[in-house]
Coordinates of C-alpha atoms in Angstrom, one line a residue:
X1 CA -10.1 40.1 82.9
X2 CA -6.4 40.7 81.8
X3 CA -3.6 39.5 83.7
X4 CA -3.3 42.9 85.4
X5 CA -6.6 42.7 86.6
X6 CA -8.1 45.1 84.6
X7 CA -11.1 44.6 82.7
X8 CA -11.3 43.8 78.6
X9 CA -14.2 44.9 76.6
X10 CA -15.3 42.1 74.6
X11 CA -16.3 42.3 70.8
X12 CA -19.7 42.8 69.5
X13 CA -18.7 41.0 66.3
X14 CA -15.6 38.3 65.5
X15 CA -13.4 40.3 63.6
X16 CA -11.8 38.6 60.1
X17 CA -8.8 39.5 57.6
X18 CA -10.3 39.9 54.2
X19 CA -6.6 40.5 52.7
X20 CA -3.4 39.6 52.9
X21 CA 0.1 40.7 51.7
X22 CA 3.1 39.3 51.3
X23 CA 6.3 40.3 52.2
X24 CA 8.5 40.3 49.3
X25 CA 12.2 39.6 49.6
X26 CA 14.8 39.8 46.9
X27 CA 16.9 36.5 46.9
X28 CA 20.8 36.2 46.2
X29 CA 20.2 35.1 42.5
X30 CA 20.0 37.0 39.3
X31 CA 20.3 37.2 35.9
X32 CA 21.9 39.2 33.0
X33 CA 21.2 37.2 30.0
X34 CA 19.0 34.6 28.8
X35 CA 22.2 31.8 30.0
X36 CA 21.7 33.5 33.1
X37 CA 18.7 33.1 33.5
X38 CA 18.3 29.7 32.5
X39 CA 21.1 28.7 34.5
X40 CA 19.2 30.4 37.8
X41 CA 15.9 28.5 37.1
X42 CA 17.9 25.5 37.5
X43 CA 18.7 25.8 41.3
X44 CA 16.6 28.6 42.3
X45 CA 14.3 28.1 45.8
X46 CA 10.8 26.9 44.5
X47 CA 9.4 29.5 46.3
X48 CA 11.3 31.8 44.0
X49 CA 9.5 30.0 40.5
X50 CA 5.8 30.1 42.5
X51 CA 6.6 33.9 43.3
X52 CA 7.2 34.6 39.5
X53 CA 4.3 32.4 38.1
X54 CA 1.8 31.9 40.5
X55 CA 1.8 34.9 42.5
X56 CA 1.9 37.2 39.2
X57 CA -0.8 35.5 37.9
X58 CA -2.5 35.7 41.3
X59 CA -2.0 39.6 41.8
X60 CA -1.9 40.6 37.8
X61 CA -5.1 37.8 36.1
X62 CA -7.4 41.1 35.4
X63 CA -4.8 42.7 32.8
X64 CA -5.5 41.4 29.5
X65 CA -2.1 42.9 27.6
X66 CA 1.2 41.8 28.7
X67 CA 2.4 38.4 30.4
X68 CA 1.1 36.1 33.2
X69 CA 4.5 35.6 34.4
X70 CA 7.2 37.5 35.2
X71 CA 10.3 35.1 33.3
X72 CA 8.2 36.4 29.8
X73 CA 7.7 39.5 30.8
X74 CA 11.1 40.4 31.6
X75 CA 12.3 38.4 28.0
X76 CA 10.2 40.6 26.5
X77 CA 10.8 44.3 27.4
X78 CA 14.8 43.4 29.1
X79 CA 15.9 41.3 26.4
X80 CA 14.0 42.3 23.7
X81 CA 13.0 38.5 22.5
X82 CA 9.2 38.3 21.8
X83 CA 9.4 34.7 20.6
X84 CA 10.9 33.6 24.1
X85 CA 8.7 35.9 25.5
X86 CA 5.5 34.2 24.1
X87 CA 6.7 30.3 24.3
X88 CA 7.3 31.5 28.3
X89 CA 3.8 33.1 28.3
X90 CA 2.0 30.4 26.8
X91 CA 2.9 27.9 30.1
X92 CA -0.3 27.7 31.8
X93 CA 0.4 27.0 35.4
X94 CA -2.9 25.4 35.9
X95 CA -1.1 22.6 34.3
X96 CA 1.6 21.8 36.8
X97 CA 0.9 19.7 40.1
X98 CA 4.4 20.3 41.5
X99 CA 6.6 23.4 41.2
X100 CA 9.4 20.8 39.8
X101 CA 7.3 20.1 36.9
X102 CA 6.9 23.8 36.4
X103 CA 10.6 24.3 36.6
X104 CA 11.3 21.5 34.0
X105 CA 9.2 23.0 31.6
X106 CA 10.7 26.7 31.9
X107 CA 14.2 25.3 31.8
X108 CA 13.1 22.9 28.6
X109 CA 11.6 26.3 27.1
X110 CA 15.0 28.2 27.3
X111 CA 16.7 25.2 26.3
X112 CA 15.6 25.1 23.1
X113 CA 15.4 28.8 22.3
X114 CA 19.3 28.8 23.5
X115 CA 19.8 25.8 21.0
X116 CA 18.4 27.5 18.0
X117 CA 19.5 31.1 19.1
X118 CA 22.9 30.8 20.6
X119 CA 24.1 34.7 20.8
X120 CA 21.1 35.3 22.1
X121 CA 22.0 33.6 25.5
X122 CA 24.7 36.3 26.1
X123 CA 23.1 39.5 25.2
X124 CA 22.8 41.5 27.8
X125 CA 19.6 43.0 29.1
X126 CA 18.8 46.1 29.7
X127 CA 18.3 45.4 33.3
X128 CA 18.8 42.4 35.4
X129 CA 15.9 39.5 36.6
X130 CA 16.2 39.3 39.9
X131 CA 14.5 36.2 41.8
X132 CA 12.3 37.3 44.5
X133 CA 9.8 35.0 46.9
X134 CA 7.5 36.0 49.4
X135 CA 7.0 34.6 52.7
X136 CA 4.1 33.4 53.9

């Protein structure tokens, strides 16, 4: 009986969620360059990195051309740098225990490519990254 004293019909069956979604949210971050960028994955929400590495490879592992994250992907066609592109690609999650670690080893990526390619770093891109995360 409900609280107004009428009566409920009761399921034949439990009922259970076989999918989810996620409500994606844009964050305050973003970048215009490759500095920018690397500068961002510095102090950017964890939640932000797991949204662009996990979560993409989550929602996108059945596509066999492109990138499994969304930091190479957006090297690749925004900035036009296929050799950042593929050193950010070839980070396989699967790897990383802690998002930290994950973070250290993006940042250490772009590092390097900045030390070797410095006017690359303030190109601009043809459109900005923007850091997203989904809430759970």
């Amino acid at each position: 009986m409900s609280t107004d004293g009428t009566n409920l019909r009761k399921a034949g069956k439990p009922f259970y969620f076989n999918t989810s979604e996620h409500l994606l949210r844009i964050g305050r971050q973003k970048a215009a360059t490759i500095s920018e960028l690397w500068q961002a994955l510095q102090t950017c929400p964890d939640d932000s990195i797991f949204q662009h590495t996990f979560r993409t490879l989550q929602e996108h592992h059945f596509i066999r051309q492109g990138f499994s994250n969304d930091f190479a992907h957006w090297c690749l066609s925004a900035c036009n740098e296929p050799v950042l592109a593929e050193q950010l690609a070839s980070v396989d999650v699967r790897e990383f225990t802690t998002i930290d670690g994950l973070r250290r080893r993006m940042v250490g990526i772009l590092d390097e490519f900045l030390q070797q390619h410095p006017r690359s770093g303030s190109k601009p891109a043809h459109e900005p990254f923007y850091f997203c995360a989904a809430d759970i």
